[in-house]
mmCIF file of C-alpha atoms (C1' of nucleotides) in Angstrom:
data_model
loop_
_atom_site.group_PDB
_atom_site.id
_atom_site.type_symbol
_atom_site.label_atom_id
_atom_site.label_comp_id
_atom_site.label_asym_id
_atom_site.label_seq_id
_atom_site.Cartn_x
_atom_site.Cartn_y
_atom_site.Cartn_z
ATOM 1 C CA UNK A 1 -80.607 32.105 50.578
ATOM 2 C CA UNK A 2 -85.022 33.291 50.272
ATOM 3 C CA UNK A 3 -85.088 31.032 53.990
ATOM 4 C CA UNK A 4 -88.238 33.747 55.333
ATOM 5 C CA UNK A 5 -90.154 32.320 52.014
ATOM 6 C CA UNK A 6 -90.328 28.960 53.171
ATOM 7 C CA UNK A 7 -90.652 29.371 56.214
ATOM 8 C CA UNK A 8 -94.055 31.194 55.137
ATOM 9 C CA UNK A 9 -94.994 28.040 52.791
ATOM 10 C CA UNK A 10 -93.476 25.580 55.373
ATOM 11 C CA UNK A 11 -96.049 26.785 58.252
ATOM 12 C CA UNK A 12 -98.270 28.685 57.078
ATOM 13 C CA UNK A 13 -100.032 31.672 58.405
ATOM 14 C CA UNK A 14 -98.675 31.926 61.572
ATOM 15 C CA UNK A 15 -94.848 33.317 60.010
ATOM 16 C CA UNK A 16 -95.767 35.489 57.443
ATOM 17 C CA UNK A 17 -94.278 38.518 58.945
ATOM 18 C CA UNK A 18 -90.402 36.927 58.711
ATOM 19 C CA UNK A 19 -91.110 36.894 54.550
ATOM 20 C CA UNK A 20 -88.331 38.300 52.869
ATOM 21 C CA UNK A 21 -90.823 40.944 51.594
ATOM 22 C CA UNK A 22 -91.286 41.554 55.561
ATOM 23 C CA UNK A 23 -88.184 41.663 56.065
ATOM 24 C CA UNK A 24 -87.209 44.153 53.031
ATOM 25 C CA UNK A 25 -89.811 46.693 54.968
ATOM 26 C CA UNK A 26 -87.519 46.298 58.097
ATOM 27 C CA UNK A 27 -84.343 47.218 56.940
ATOM 28 C CA UNK A 28 -86.279 50.505 54.926
ATOM 29 C CA UNK A 29 -88.015 51.263 57.891
ATOM 30 C CA UNK A 30 -84.856 50.876 59.921
ATOM 31 C CA UNK A 31 -82.825 52.980 57.418
ATOM 32 C CA UNK A 32 -85.006 56.262 56.631
ATOM 33 C CA UNK A 33 -86.224 56.285 60.591
ATOM 34 C CA UNK A 34 -82.567 56.312 61.635
ATOM 35 C CA UNK A 35 -82.226 59.576 58.948
ATOM 36 C CA UNK A 36 -84.258 61.736 60.688
ATOM 37 C CA UNK A 37 -83.272 60.448 64.521
ATOM 38 C CA UNK A 38 -79.785 62.126 63.115
ATOM 39 C CA UNK A 39 -81.455 65.063 61.538
ATOM 40 C CA UNK A 40 -82.861 67.097 64.488
ATOM 41 C CA UNK A 41 -79.328 66.936 66.447
ATOM 42 C CA UNK A 42 -76.990 67.369 62.797
ATOM 43 C CA UNK A 43 -78.985 70.322 62.691
ATOM 44 C CA UNK A 44 -77.728 71.783 65.663
ATOM 45 C CA UNK A 45 -74.239 70.975 65.070
ATOM 46 C CA UNK A 46 -73.985 72.478 61.871
ATOM 47 C CA UNK A 47 -71.896 75.534 61.754
ATOM 48 C CA UNK A 48 -70.687 75.444 65.371
ATOM 49 C CA UNK A 49 -67.596 73.463 63.984
ATOM 50 C CA UNK A 50 -68.760 69.823 65.962
ATOM 51 C CA UNK A 51 -70.188 67.262 63.810
ATOM 52 C CA UNK A 52 -71.833 63.643 64.635
ATOM 53 C CA UNK A 53 -68.868 62.490 66.581
ATOM 54 C CA UNK A 54 -68.747 64.468 69.496
ATOM 55 C CA UNK A 55 -72.601 64.621 69.638
ATOM 56 C CA UNK A 56 -72.326 60.578 70.479
ATOM 57 C CA UNK A 57 -69.261 61.399 72.888
ATOM 58 C CA UNK A 58 -70.946 63.623 74.289
ATOM 59 C CA UNK A 59 -73.567 61.971 75.208
ATOM 60 C CA UNK A 60 -72.229 58.567 76.857
ATOM 61 C CA UNK A 61 -70.357 60.899 78.917
ATOM 62 C CA UNK A 62 -72.897 62.749 80.028
ATOM 63 C CA UNK A 63 -74.607 59.131 80.603
ATOM 64 C CA UNK A 64 -70.583 58.351 83.273
ATOM 65 C CA UNK A 65 -70.197 60.746 83.702
ATOM 66 C CA UNK A 66 -66.189 60.100 84.875
ATOM 67 C CA UNK A 67 -66.318 57.498 82.913
ATOM 68 C CA UNK A 68 -62.467 56.536 81.092
ATOM 69 C CA UNK A 69 -61.533 57.059 77.417
ATOM 70 C CA UNK A 70 -61.497 52.601 77.099
ATOM 71 C CA UNK A 71 -64.401 53.226 78.715
ATOM 72 C CA UNK A 72 -66.166 55.105 76.141
ATOM 73 C CA UNK A 73 -63.330 53.949 73.182
ATOM 74 C CA UNK A 74 -65.367 50.281 73.827
ATOM 75 C CA UNK A 75 -68.868 51.863 73.865
ATOM 76 C CA UNK A 76 -68.645 54.264 70.651
ATOM 77 C CA UNK A 77 -66.534 51.519 68.255
ATOM 78 C CA UNK A 78 -64.006 53.733 67.449
ATOM 79 C CA UNK A 79 -60.337 53.934 67.591
ATOM 80 C CA UNK A 80 -58.376 55.869 69.383
ATOM 81 C CA UNK A 81 -57.676 58.180 67.448
ATOM 82 C CA UNK A 82 -60.578 58.770 65.658
ATOM 83 C CA UNK A 83 -62.032 59.603 69.181
ATOM 84 C CA UNK A 84 -59.234 61.522 70.646
ATOM 85 C CA UNK A 85 -59.813 64.232 67.523
ATOM 86 C CA UNK A 86 -63.103 64.328 69.358
ATOM 87 C CA UNK A 87 -62.773 64.506 72.486
ATOM 88 C CA UNK A 88 -59.286 67.330 71.932
ATOM 89 C CA UNK A 89 -61.038 69.932 70.623
ATOM 90 C CA UNK A 90 -64.053 68.704 72.970
ATOM 91 C CA UNK A 91 -61.611 70.192 76.040
ATOM 92 C CA UNK A 92 -59.928 72.661 74.185
ATOM 93 C CA UNK A 93 -63.495 74.506 73.799
ATOM 94 C CA UNK A 94 -63.943 73.800 77.919
ATOM 95 C CA UNK A 95 -67.149 71.561 76.553
ATOM 96 C CA UNK A 96 -65.391 68.589 78.543
ATOM 97 C CA UNK A 97 -62.839 68.725 81.771
ATOM 98 C CA UNK A 98 -60.297 65.579 81.422
ATOM 99 C CA UNK A 99 -58.896 64.576 84.955
ATOM 100 C CA UNK A 100 -55.811 62.441 86.057
ATOM 101 C CA UNK A 101 -57.646 58.644 87.675
ATOM 102 C CA UNK A 102 -57.003 58.801 91.381
ATOM 103 C CA UNK A 103 -56.667 54.636 91.995
ATOM 104 C CA UNK A 104 -54.780 54.441 88.141
ATOM 105 C CA UNK A 105 -53.069 57.906 87.576
ATOM 106 C CA UNK A 106 -52.692 55.833 83.570
ATOM 107 C CA UNK A 107 -56.390 56.687 82.963
ATOM 108 C CA UNK A 108 -58.462 59.903 82.666
ATOM 109 C CA UNK A 109 -61.729 60.679 83.921
ATOM 110 C CA UNK A 110 -64.221 62.428 81.174
ATOM 111 C CA UNK A 111 -67.080 64.616 82.901
ATOM 112 C CA UNK A 112 -69.164 67.584 81.127
ATOM 113 C CA UNK A 113 -68.230 71.046 82.474
ATOM 114 C CA UNK A 114 -71.257 73.169 82.584
ATOM 115 C CA UNK A 115 -71.089 74.422 78.996
ATOM 116 C CA UNK A 116 -70.981 70.984 77.775
ATOM 117 C CA UNK A 117 -74.192 70.185 80.249
ATOM 118 C CA UNK A 118 -75.985 73.037 78.366
ATOM 119 C CA UNK A 119 -74.979 71.784 74.701
ATOM 120 C CA UNK A 120 -76.078 67.827 75.982
ATOM 121 C CA UNK A 121 -79.091 69.348 76.831
ATOM 122 C CA UNK A 122 -79.773 70.906 73.449
ATOM 123 C CA UNK A 123 -79.370 68.432 72.103
ATOM 124 C CA UNK A 124 -80.591 65.130 73.441
ATOM 125 C CA UNK A 125 -84.170 67.475 73.590
ATOM 126 C CA UNK A 126 -83.821 67.898 69.766
ATOM 127 C CA UNK A 127 -83.788 64.560 69.585
ATOM 128 C CA UNK A 128 -86.184 63.779 71.792
ATOM 129 C CA UNK A 129 -89.060 65.779 70.344
ATOM 130 C CA UNK A 130 -88.425 63.613 68.069
ATOM 131 C CA UNK A 131 -88.479 60.453 69.843
ATOM 132 C CA UNK A 132 -91.627 61.659 71.816
ATOM 133 C CA UNK A 133 -93.735 62.562 69.567
ATOM 134 C CA UNK A 134 -92.598 59.390 67.425
ATOM 135 C CA UNK A 135 -93.874 57.570 71.091
ATOM 136 C CA UNK A 136 -96.952 59.243 71.327
ATOM 137 C CA UNK A 137 -98.238 58.535 67.699
ATOM 138 C CA UNK A 138 -97.108 54.735 68.141
ATOM 139 C CA UNK A 139 -98.375 54.163 71.695
ATOM 140 C CA UNK A 140 -97.103 52.248 74.281
ATOM 141 C CA UNK A 141 -97.931 48.576 73.324
ATOM 142 C CA UNK A 142 -95.787 50.118 69.810
ATOM 143 C CA UNK A 143 -92.738 51.073 72.036
ATOM 144 C CA UNK A 144 -92.180 47.663 74.454
ATOM 145 C CA UNK A 145 -92.598 45.742 70.645
ATOM 146 C CA UNK A 146 -90.099 48.044 69.233
ATOM 147 C CA UNK A 147 -87.699 48.191 72.209
ATOM 148 C CA UNK A 148 -87.405 43.871 72.083
ATOM 149 C CA UNK A 149 -87.041 44.626 68.666
ATOM 150 C CA UNK A 150 -83.438 47.097 68.185
ATOM 151 C CA UNK A 151 -82.301 44.970 71.585
ATOM 152 C CA UNK A 152 -82.443 42.332 69.257
ATOM 153 C CA UNK A 153 -81.266 43.192 67.161
ATOM 154 C CA UNK A 154 -77.653 43.883 68.552
ATOM 155 C CA UNK A 155 -74.389 42.584 68.756
ATOM 156 C CA UNK A 156 -73.703 40.529 71.773
ATOM 157 C CA UNK A 157 -71.308 42.876 72.804
ATOM 158 C CA UNK A 158 -73.967 45.907 72.550
ATOM 159 C CA UNK A 159 -76.591 44.477 73.770
ATOM 160 C CA UNK A 160 -74.213 44.093 77.257
ATOM 161 C CA UNK A 161 -73.136 47.194 76.975
ATOM 162 C CA UNK A 162 -77.029 48.349 76.217
ATOM 163 C CA UNK A 163 -78.851 47.014 79.625
ATOM 164 C CA UNK A 164 -75.709 48.163 81.704
ATOM 165 C CA UNK A 165 -76.184 51.674 80.648
ATOM 166 C CA UNK A 166 -80.254 51.354 81.273
ATOM 167 C CA UNK A 167 -79.867 49.175 84.356
ATOM 168 C CA UNK A 168 -76.812 51.556 85.561
ATOM 169 C CA UNK A 169 -79.642 54.236 86.893
ATOM 170 C CA UNK B 1 -87.426 71.107 78.289
ATOM 171 C CA UNK B 2 -88.094 67.968 80.572
ATOM 172 C CA UNK B 3 -91.645 67.972 78.878
ATOM 173 C CA UNK B 4 -91.849 64.057 79.176
ATOM 174 C CA UNK B 5 -91.440 63.773 83.389
ATOM 175 C CA UNK B 6 -94.212 66.714 83.753
ATOM 176 C CA UNK B 7 -96.829 64.939 81.968
ATOM 177 C CA UNK B 8 -95.950 62.111 83.594
ATOM 178 C CA UNK B 9 -96.712 63.690 86.691
ATOM 179 C CA UNK B 10 -99.759 65.145 85.180
ATOM 180 C CA UNK B 11 -101.275 62.317 83.807
ATOM 181 C CA UNK B 12 -100.700 59.882 86.015
ATOM 182 C CA UNK B 13 -99.275 55.660 85.092
ATOM 183 C CA UNK B 14 -100.813 55.876 81.593
ATOM 184 C CA UNK B 15 -97.889 58.414 79.850
ATOM 185 C CA UNK B 16 -94.553 56.764 81.903
ATOM 186 C CA UNK B 17 -93.276 55.139 78.489
ATOM 187 C CA UNK B 18 -92.706 58.633 78.121
ATOM 188 C CA UNK B 19 -90.270 59.513 80.344
ATOM 189 C CA UNK B 20 -87.224 61.275 79.484
ATOM 190 C CA UNK B 21 -85.159 57.818 80.966
ATOM 191 C CA UNK B 22 -87.951 55.704 79.055
ATOM 192 C CA UNK B 23 -86.487 58.149 75.308
ATOM 193 C CA UNK B 24 -82.825 58.341 76.709
ATOM 194 C CA UNK B 25 -83.543 54.396 76.452
ATOM 195 C CA UNK B 26 -84.787 54.529 73.020
ATOM 196 C CA UNK B 27 -81.686 56.673 71.535
ATOM 197 C CA UNK B 28 -79.672 54.464 73.472
ATOM 198 C CA UNK B 29 -81.362 51.265 71.643
ATOM 199 C CA UNK B 30 -81.141 52.996 68.348
ATOM 200 C CA UNK B 31 -77.718 53.558 67.951
ATOM 201 C CA UNK B 32 -76.218 50.486 69.076
ATOM 202 C CA UNK B 33 -78.589 48.915 66.895
ATOM 203 C CA UNK B 34 -78.398 50.301 64.016
ATOM 204 C CA UNK B 35 -74.623 48.994 64.282
ATOM 205 C CA UNK B 36 -75.939 46.054 64.583
ATOM 206 C CA UNK B 37 -78.019 46.337 61.716
ATOM 207 C CA UNK B 38 -74.710 47.621 59.751
ATOM 208 C CA UNK B 39 -72.353 45.743 60.626
ATOM 209 C CA UNK B 40 -72.989 42.637 58.571
ATOM 210 C CA UNK B 41 -72.881 43.656 55.041
ATOM 211 C CA UNK B 42 -70.606 46.030 56.009
ATOM 212 C CA UNK B 43 -68.311 43.066 56.589
ATOM 213 C CA UNK B 44 -69.103 41.287 53.148
ATOM 214 C CA UNK B 45 -68.257 45.022 51.754
ATOM 215 C CA UNK B 46 -64.928 46.039 53.445
ATOM 216 C CA UNK B 47 -62.267 44.427 50.930
ATOM 217 C CA UNK B 48 -63.658 44.413 47.111
ATOM 218 C CA UNK B 49 -63.371 48.838 47.763
ATOM 219 C CA UNK B 50 -66.981 49.114 48.160
ATOM 220 C CA UNK B 51 -68.511 51.040 51.364
ATOM 221 C CA UNK B 52 -71.734 51.437 53.304
ATOM 222 C CA UNK B 53 -72.853 54.092 49.930
ATOM 223 C CA UNK B 54 -72.437 51.519 47.801
ATOM 224 C CA UNK B 55 -74.648 49.190 49.752
ATOM 225 C CA UNK B 56 -78.210 51.890 49.755
ATOM 226 C CA UNK B 57 -77.241 52.425 46.205
ATOM 227 C CA UNK B 58 -77.944 48.971 45.065
ATOM 228 C CA UNK B 59 -80.481 48.189 47.305
ATOM 229 C CA UNK B 60 -82.661 50.804 45.824
ATOM 230 C CA UNK B 61 -81.649 50.421 42.003
ATOM 231 C CA UNK B 62 -82.417 46.523 43.186
ATOM 232 C CA UNK B 63 -85.724 47.881 44.345
ATOM 233 C CA UNK B 64 -86.362 49.917 41.548
ATOM 234 C CA UNK B 65 -85.000 48.941 38.110
ATOM 235 C CA UNK B 66 -85.074 51.563 35.619
ATOM 236 C CA UNK B 67 -84.862 54.496 38.653
ATOM 237 C CA UNK B 68 -83.209 57.752 37.189
ATOM 238 C CA UNK B 69 -80.772 59.656 39.212
ATOM 239 C CA UNK B 70 -82.912 61.962 40.742
ATOM 240 C CA UNK B 71 -85.250 59.665 41.595
ATOM 241 C CA UNK B 72 -82.243 57.899 44.105
ATOM 242 C CA UNK B 73 -80.725 61.135 44.715
ATOM 243 C CA UNK B 74 -84.419 62.265 46.601
ATOM 244 C CA UNK B 75 -84.330 58.123 48.032
ATOM 245 C CA UNK B 76 -80.676 59.003 49.564
ATOM 246 C CA UNK B 77 -80.402 61.763 50.878
ATOM 247 C CA UNK B 78 -76.821 62.773 49.530
ATOM 248 C CA UNK B 79 -75.817 65.360 47.180
ATOM 249 C CA UNK B 80 -75.852 64.155 42.747
ATOM 250 C CA UNK B 81 -72.272 64.540 43.336
ATOM 251 C CA UNK B 82 -71.636 62.117 45.961
ATOM 252 C CA UNK B 83 -73.973 60.214 44.286
ATOM 253 C CA UNK B 84 -72.413 60.392 41.096
ATOM 254 C CA UNK B 85 -68.467 59.009 42.580
ATOM 255 C CA UNK B 86 -70.381 55.686 43.710
ATOM 256 C CA UNK B 87 -72.149 54.967 40.860
ATOM 257 C CA UNK B 88 -69.220 55.529 37.990
ATOM 258 C CA UNK B 89 -67.654 53.095 39.924
ATOM 259 C CA UNK B 90 -70.762 50.673 40.313
ATOM 260 C CA UNK B 91 -71.010 50.959 36.474
ATOM 261 C CA UNK B 92 -67.374 50.530 35.760
ATOM 262 C CA UNK B 93 -67.399 47.651 37.373
ATOM 263 C CA UNK B 94 -69.756 46.492 35.429
ATOM 264 C CA UNK B 95 -72.775 46.019 38.346
ATOM 265 C CA UNK B 96 -74.744 48.517 37.121
ATOM 266 C CA UNK B 97 -75.643 50.012 34.069
ATOM 267 C CA UNK B 98 -77.136 53.103 32.955
ATOM 268 C CA UNK B 99 -79.315 54.228 29.883
ATOM 269 C CA UNK B 100 -80.227 57.148 28.124
ATOM 270 C CA UNK B 101 -83.728 57.738 28.912
ATOM 271 C CA UNK B 102 -86.274 57.364 25.872
ATOM 272 C CA UNK B 103 -88.663 60.447 25.915
ATOM 273 C CA UNK B 104 -86.281 62.495 27.958
ATOM 274 C CA UNK B 105 -82.613 62.437 27.431
ATOM 275 C CA UNK B 106 -81.044 64.411 29.546
ATOM 276 C CA UNK B 107 -82.338 61.137 32.055
ATOM 277 C CA UNK B 108 -80.074 57.764 32.461
ATOM 278 C CA UNK B 109 -82.119 55.220 34.023
ATOM 279 C CA UNK B 110 -79.850 52.802 36.672
ATOM 280 C CA UNK B 111 -80.784 48.628 36.497
ATOM 281 C CA UNK B 112 -78.755 46.176 38.181
ATOM 282 C CA UNK B 113 -76.927 43.751 35.632
ATOM 283 C CA UNK B 114 -76.794 39.721 35.945
ATOM 284 C CA UNK B 115 -72.940 40.245 38.262
ATOM 285 C CA UNK B 116 -75.173 43.509 40.417
ATOM 286 C CA UNK B 117 -77.589 41.026 41.827
ATOM 287 C CA UNK B 118 -75.726 38.395 42.939
ATOM 288 C CA UNK B 119 -74.015 40.917 45.457
ATOM 289 C CA UNK B 120 -77.481 42.237 46.356
ATOM 290 C CA UNK B 121 -78.556 39.792 47.134
ATOM 291 C CA UNK B 122 -75.070 38.291 49.004
ATOM 292 C CA UNK B 123 -76.163 41.747 51.270
ATOM 293 C CA UNK B 124 -79.541 41.435 51.458
ATOM 294 C CA UNK B 125 -79.412 37.811 52.987
ATOM 295 C CA UNK B 126 -76.748 39.226 55.204
ATOM 296 C CA UNK B 127 -79.033 41.881 56.664
ATOM 297 C CA UNK B 128 -81.778 39.546 56.760
ATOM 298 C CA UNK B 129 -80.173 37.070 58.782
ATOM 299 C CA UNK B 130 -80.348 39.107 61.353
ATOM 300 C CA UNK B 131 -83.468 40.934 60.772
ATOM 301 C CA UNK B 132 -85.034 37.594 60.432
ATOM 302 C CA UNK B 133 -83.464 35.897 63.794
ATOM 303 C CA UNK B 134 -84.305 39.214 65.972
ATOM 304 C CA UNK B 135 -88.160 39.279 64.410
ATOM 305 C CA UNK B 136 -88.162 35.850 65.139
ATOM 306 C CA UNK B 137 -87.129 35.917 68.812
ATOM 307 C CA UNK B 138 -89.330 39.349 69.004
ATOM 308 C CA UNK B 139 -92.636 37.918 68.305
ATOM 309 C CA UNK B 140 -95.301 39.421 65.683
ATOM 310 C CA UNK B 141 -96.376 41.616 68.329
ATOM 311 C CA UNK B 142 -93.038 43.480 68.237
ATOM 312 C CA UNK B 143 -92.346 43.584 64.903
ATOM 313 C CA UNK B 144 -95.657 45.555 64.166
ATOM 314 C CA UNK B 145 -94.423 47.869 66.889
ATOM 315 C CA UNK B 146 -91.108 47.996 66.015
ATOM 316 C CA UNK B 147 -92.651 49.512 62.271
ATOM 317 C CA UNK B 148 -95.212 51.870 63.987
ATOM 318 C CA UNK B 149 -92.734 53.613 66.225
ATOM 319 C CA UNK B 150 -89.357 53.449 63.047
ATOM 320 C CA UNK B 151 -92.474 55.184 60.544
ATOM 321 C CA UNK B 152 -93.336 58.006 63.041
ATOM 322 C CA UNK B 153 -90.009 58.378 63.317
ATOM 323 C CA UNK B 154 -89.491 59.455 59.879
ATOM 324 C CA UNK B 155 -89.116 62.922 57.977
ATOM 325 C CA UNK B 156 -92.212 63.154 56.212
ATOM 326 C CA UNK B 157 -89.921 63.162 53.308
ATOM 327 C CA UNK B 158 -89.332 60.151 54.053
ATOM 328 C CA UNK B 159 -92.502 58.952 55.153
ATOM 329 C CA UNK B 160 -93.500 59.809 51.910
ATOM 330 C CA UNK B 161 -90.390 57.454 49.870
ATOM 331 C CA UNK B 162 -91.541 54.863 51.994
ATOM 332 C CA UNK B 163 -94.596 54.068 52.289
ATOM 333 C CA UNK B 164 -94.572 54.890 48.535
ATOM 334 C CA UNK B 165 -92.029 51.935 48.360
ATOM 335 C CA UNK B 166 -93.565 49.676 50.596
ATOM 336 C CA UNK B 167 -96.806 49.908 48.025
ATOM 337 C CA UNK B 168 -95.346 49.819 44.907
ATOM 338 C CA UNK B 169 -94.685 45.781 44.712
ATOM 339 C "C1'" DT C 1 -85.090 80.592 18.994
ATOM 340 C "C1'" DT C 2 -83.404 81.340 23.010
ATOM 341 C "C1'" DG C 3 -82.252 81.486 27.341
ATOM 342 C "C1'" DG C 4 -84.240 79.384 31.543
ATOM 343 C "C1'" DA C 5 -84.676 75.073 34.196
ATOM 344 C "C1'" DA C 6 -83.673 70.281 34.642
ATOM 345 C "C1'" DT C 7 -79.973 65.798 35.041
ATOM 346 C "C1'" DG C 8 -76.240 64.397 35.355
ATOM 347 C "C1'" DT C 9 -70.431 64.730 34.722
ATOM 348 C "C1'" DC C 10 -66.134 66.564 36.819
ATOM 349 C "C1'" DA C 11 -63.193 68.667 39.691
ATOM 350 C "C1'" DA C 12 -61.305 70.293 45.134
ATOM 351 C "C1'" DC C 13 -61.261 69.681 49.091
ATOM 352 C "C1'" DA C 14 -63.439 68.606 54.257
ATOM 353 C "C1'" DA C 15 -64.922 65.615 57.325
ATOM 354 C "C1'" DG C 16 -64.612 60.814 60.487
ATOM 355 C "C1'" DA C 17 -62.866 57.232 60.179
ATOM 356 C "C1'" DC C 18 -58.934 53.707 59.899
ATOM 357 C "C1'" DT C 19 -53.967 51.400 59.794
ATOM 358 C "C1'" DG C 20 -49.157 52.120 61.896
ATOM 359 C "C1'" DA C 21 -45.399 53.309 64.591
ATOM 360 C "C1'" DC C 22 -43.919 55.727 68.421
ATOM 361 C "C1'" DG C 23 -43.317 58.180 73.174
ATOM 362 C "C1'" DT C 24 -45.296 58.277 77.866
ATOM 363 C "C1'" DA C 25 -46.450 57.499 82.759
ATOM 364 C "C1'" DT C 26 -48.005 54.061 85.560
ATOM 365 C "C1'" DT C 27 -48.962 49.472 87.034
ATOM 366 C "C1'" DT C 28 -48.646 44.066 87.537
ATOM 367 C "C1'" DT C 29 -46.262 40.196 87.309
ATOM 368 C "C1'" DC C 30 -42.651 37.038 87.182
ATOM 369 C "C1'" DG D 1 -36.176 45.239 90.686
ATOM 370 C "C1'" DA D 2 -36.745 44.616 85.707
ATOM 371 C "C1'" DA D 3 -39.978 43.218 82.155
ATOM 372 C "C1'" DA D 4 -44.547 43.238 80.476
ATOM 373 C "C1'" DA D 5 -48.902 45.059 79.640
ATOM 374 C "C1'" DT D 6 -51.779 48.520 80.077
ATOM 375 C "C1'" DA D 7 -53.844 53.234 79.279
ATOM 376 C "C1'" DC D 8 -53.426 57.443 76.842
ATOM 377 C "C1'" DG D 9 -51.374 60.484 73.000
ATOM 378 C "C1'" DT D 10 -49.847 62.235 69.188
ATOM 379 C "C1'" DC D 11 -48.099 61.801 63.890
ATOM 380 C "C1'" DA D 12 -48.300 60.407 59.270
ATOM 381 C "C1'" DG D 13 -51.177 58.825 56.099
ATOM 382 C "C1'" DT D 14 -55.003 56.565 53.584
ATOM 383 C "C1'" DC D 15 -59.903 55.464 52.311
ATOM 384 C "C1'" DT D 16 -64.383 56.540 52.776
ATOM 385 C "C1'" DT D 17 -68.678 59.859 51.774
ATOM 386 C "C1'" DG D 18 -69.953 63.657 52.096
ATOM 387 C "C1'" DT D 19 -69.508 68.785 50.404
ATOM 388 C "C1'" DT D 20 -69.659 73.461 47.299
ATOM 389 C "C1'" DG D 21 -68.200 75.324 42.282
ATOM 390 C "C1'" DA D 22 -68.120 74.605 37.916
ATOM 391 C "C1'" DC D 23 -69.437 73.557 33.680
ATOM 392 C "C1'" DA D 24 -72.113 70.293 29.314
ATOM 393 C "C1'" DT D 25 -76.137 68.540 27.841
ATOM 394 C "C1'" DT D 26 -81.334 68.400 26.897
ATOM 395 C "C1'" DC D 27 -85.269 69.933 27.192
ATOM 396 C "C1'" DC D 28 -89.639 73.120 27.129
ATOM 397 C "C1'" DA D 29 -91.531 77.637 27.518
ATOM 398 C "C1'" DA D 30 -92.617 82.958 26.281
#
DNA sequence: TTGGAATGTCAACAAGACTGACGTATTTTC
DNA sequence: GAAAATACGTCAGTCTTGTTGACATTCCAA
């Protein structure tokens, strides 16, 4: 308990950024920022009978066209029943296509259709506008720090997935 | 569309961090990091019939003891009905007390009981452990950048709430 | 004093997550 | 070639957490 405080006492100024109060600020910053982060796409989605879950699926299918259901499952961290509900509507509505795998016919490879890509563009544009404004306001050094901390905050599995996506492009 | 790319072309190296690809990385980093961010408290909560909504209420009541329902509503950004369900169970279970306001009897002032404070400690300790590790790994400059970007990412209302909380302590 | 605004409560419903069970096609393993 | 494992889809039921709508209480100002 209160490790930050004791560290602070024992190590002096250098570790002031690790106090409980500083950590609490960071926690609240994450909470409020994440709200802003999702607000714009949410606004677009509402009224078109899609939600944040659809956005996430669309985002990652766009990034890794031809990915399998299992792959997506691992990245999104939801159950297949949950993902299936979302995927079914996206396929029915003609935003995503599902092709039986060539080498392994059990797999389904997912791709965005033109309509799907158009929605992806619309959503990620909205999200990028906010990110770009924030980045520009904060400057390159801050952005580097931002990414460093976020990466350190991930679970190991997620960090692997993140780095794989990042380096695979 | 693709504003980052064109900026990149027009302004050279200095704005490389604003490319669409860099922004996309930031978006994914937020997604994966937020999962890690909530994972530890979620694990504690599961099985005790509480969820993330309860955690949030407890967190902010702890930070501003005696706050009103309306106050909390503004900070959490949910409907009062939604918050009420959460508060009801917390009050029933003896984690939160609700006192009718002295000057304005319509208001209810919320405070954590001892049991409530104990759970708050347990939850925020879990969350701080991860934050502290991430902070330590990243270092003070990165942390400063992290906070700068997050703050820039918030909606104006949320930034006001965040700064008010931060400076009110 | 009365009507509107603010605060909070109850009820019903929807989205999106979960578990568990089952079916089918395909691949891998023994 | 038979058995086990894998990939995917689906049905049914539950839980959390968000929503709207209706309503009671309290305060304040015309």
